[in-house]
């Protein structure tokens, strides 16, 4: 089963045991070939997915689960 972007981000944050920026998470994803982005702005896609599943999201739907919290610096960490 193919993992979603946020699932891979959870694994990366779990492995690194610290808050990370979108750029750092993206670099790990691409360097380890964990996800193939087909978008023109892959970092933007990652950022949107992270925000969608964060506690700060204003658009949390009934099917969305929260996994992340955004730090004051703008990095993401696991809940």
XYZ file of N, CA and C in Angstrom:
237
model
N 0.837 -1.177 0.000
C 0.000 0.000 0.000
C 0.889 1.250 0.000
N 0.586 2.163 -0.860
C 1.344 3.409 -0.969
C 1.044 4.309 0.228
N 2.098 4.871 0.802
C 1.933 5.758 1.945
C 1.631 7.170 1.466
N 0.861 7.870 2.269
C 0.544 9.257 1.958
C 1.695 10.164 2.397
N 1.660 11.390 1.918
C 2.700 12.356 2.242
C 2.805 12.562 3.753
N 1.668 12.738 4.417
C 1.739 12.994 5.860
C 2.220 11.765 6.630
N 1.922 10.573 6.153
C 2.405 9.365 6.816
C 3.930 9.274 6.744
N 4.473 9.625 5.596
C 5.924 9.616 5.439
C 6.547 10.685 6.326
N 5.924 11.852 6.406
C 6.424 12.923 7.271
C 6.429 12.477 8.732
N 5.405 11.759 9.158
C 5.356 11.235 10.535
C 6.555 10.320 10.769
N 6.849 9.446 9.822
C 7.978 8.525 9.960
C 9.306 9.282 10.050
N 9.458 10.311 9.236
C 10.691 11.098 9.240
C 10.860 11.823 10.571
N 9.804 12.445 11.057
C 9.884 13.149 12.339
C 10.127 12.177 13.491
N 9.546 11.010 13.419
C 9.771 9.980 14.440
C 11.236 9.557 14.439
N 11.787 9.363 13.265
C 13.182 8.936 13.129
C 14.157 10.009 13.624
N 13.883 11.258 13.311
C 14.806 12.338 13.662
C 14.609 12.879 15.084
N 13.464 12.605 15.682
C 13.186 12.960 17.080
C 13.361 14.442 17.387
N 12.952 15.295 16.441
C 13.013 16.738 16.647
C 12.091 17.424 15.647
N 11.777 18.679 15.922
C 10.995 19.463 14.962
C 11.856 19.714 13.732
N 11.200 19.738 12.565
C 11.932 19.936 11.313
C 11.151 20.882 10.413
N 11.880 21.583 9.567
C 11.246 22.459 8.587
C 10.719 21.632 7.421
N 9.857 22.240 6.643
C 9.339 21.584 5.438
C 10.497 21.231 4.512
N 11.456 22.135 4.371
C 12.605 21.872 3.499
C 13.405 20.659 3.975
N 13.604 20.545 5.282
C 14.339 19.399 5.818
C 13.588 18.090 5.569
N 12.295 18.101 5.812
C 11.478 16.900 5.595
C 11.483 16.537 4.112
N 11.317 17.543 3.256
C 11.328 17.315 1.818
C 12.671 16.715 1.373
N 13.763 17.252 1.885
C 15.092 16.742 1.517
C 15.261 15.274 1.892
N 14.774 14.890 3.061
C 14.852 13.488 3.475
C 13.973 12.629 2.562
N 12.755 13.092 2.288
C 11.839 12.346 1.417
C 12.459 12.058 0.055
N 13.043 13.082 -0.525
C 13.577 12.928 -1.881
C 14.914 12.199 -1.896
N 15.762 12.440 -0.904
C 17.068 11.767 -0.897
C 16.932 10.265 -0.672
N 15.889 9.857 0.046
C 15.657 8.433 0.302
C 14.603 7.840 -0.635
N 14.160 8.637 -1.612
C 13.139 8.192 -2.572
C 11.894 7.635 -1.884
N 11.438 8.339 -0.863
C 10.265 7.894 -0.113
C 8.954 8.300 -0.771
N 9.013 9.341 -1.609
C 7.812 9.811 -2.288
C 8.226 10.516 -3.577
N 7.483 10.263 -4.632
C 7.737 10.905 -5.923
C 6.702 12.000 -6.128
N 7.129 13.236 -6.008
C 6.243 14.375 -6.232
C 6.155 14.636 -7.731
N 4.954 14.883 -8.210
C 4.749 15.198 -9.623
C 4.305 16.642 -9.814
N 4.233 17.377 -8.733
C 3.759 18.762 -8.768
C 4.896 19.703 -9.157
N 4.525 20.883 -9.659
C 5.520 21.903 -9.998
C 6.152 22.495 -8.739
N 5.392 22.517 -7.642
C 5.876 23.064 -6.386
C 5.744 21.992 -5.292
N 6.629 21.007 -5.279
C 6.483 19.901 -4.328
C 6.590 20.322 -2.863
N 7.422 21.309 -2.564
C 7.526 21.776 -1.174
C 6.205 22.401 -0.724
N 5.528 23.078 -1.622
C 4.226 23.652 -1.309
C 3.194 22.575 -1.027
N 3.242 21.498 -1.793
C 2.332 20.370 -1.565
C 2.598 19.769 -0.187
N 3.869 19.551 0.118
C 4.234 19.004 1.428
C 3.771 19.938 2.540
N 4.041 21.216 2.403
C 3.634 22.204 3.415
C 2.111 22.165 3.630
N 1.359 22.123 2.552
C -0.105 22.077 2.664
C -0.581 20.814 3.365
N 0.031 19.686 3.057
C -0.356 18.433 3.704
C -0.012 18.457 5.190
N 1.133 19.028 5.504
C 1.529 19.123 6.912
C 0.553 20.029 7.668
N 0.229 21.155 7.071
C -0.711 22.085 7.719
C -2.094 21.466 7.859
N -2.526 20.735 6.851
C -3.849 20.097 6.888
C -3.974 19.143 8.065
N -2.856 18.548 8.452
C -2.870 17.568 9.538
C -2.211 18.113 10.801
N -2.238 19.433 10.964
C -1.658 20.037 12.164
C -2.747 20.646 13.044
N -2.385 20.887 14.279
C -3.340 21.434 15.241
C -3.763 22.853 14.876
N -2.954 23.546 14.087
C -3.254 24.923 13.720
C -4.200 25.034 12.523
N -4.543 23.931 11.919
C -5.395 23.959 10.731
C -6.791 24.463 11.067
N -7.270 25.378 10.243
C -8.631 25.897 10.421
C -9.635 25.125 9.572
N -9.133 24.245 8.736
C -10.001 23.513 7.811
C -10.052 22.033 8.133
N -9.962 21.699 9.384
C -9.989 20.293 9.748
C -11.395 19.749 9.529
N -11.475 18.762 8.651
C -12.748 18.114 8.376
C -12.935 16.918 9.285
N -14.067 16.298 9.180
C -14.362 15.166 10.059
C -13.454 13.978 9.775
N -12.869 13.897 8.566
C -12.002 12.776 8.217
C -10.521 13.079 8.418
N -10.181 14.309 8.763
C -8.780 14.673 8.938
C -8.327 14.368 10.362
N -7.126 13.805 10.449
C -6.530 13.538 11.750
C -5.340 14.463 11.917
N -5.094 14.874 13.143
C -3.959 15.734 13.409
C -2.787 14.908 13.933
N -1.630 15.176 13.356
C -0.404 14.483 13.723
C 0.699 15.464 14.124
N 0.561 16.724 13.701
C 1.637 17.696 13.839
C 1.192 18.936 14.598
N 2.205 19.643 15.087
C 2.034 20.961 15.665
C 3.115 21.822 15.052
N 2.763 23.037 14.705
C 3.741 23.944 14.135
C 4.361 24.772 15.264
N 5.677 24.833 15.296
C 6.386 25.576 16.334
C 6.356 27.070 16.022
N 6.772 27.871 16.982
C 6.846 29.317 16.778
C 7.774 29.676 15.622
N 8.768 28.839 15.394
C 9.739 29.042 14.321
C 9.165 28.641 12.955
N 8.057 27.899 12.965
C 7.446 27.459 11.713
C 7.756 26.029 11.336
N 8.582 25.357 12.151
C 8.889 23.957 11.920
C 7.698 23.105 12.376
N 7.731 21.845 12.012
C 6.677 20.922 12.423
C 7.248 19.872 13.368
N 6.440 19.523 14.372
C 6.807 18.461 15.289
C 5.602 17.543 15.489
N 5.888 16.352 15.950
C 4.807 15.393 16.213
C 4.065 15.767 17.485
N 2.793 15.419 17.510
C 2.004 15.617 18.737
C 2.339 14.534 19.735
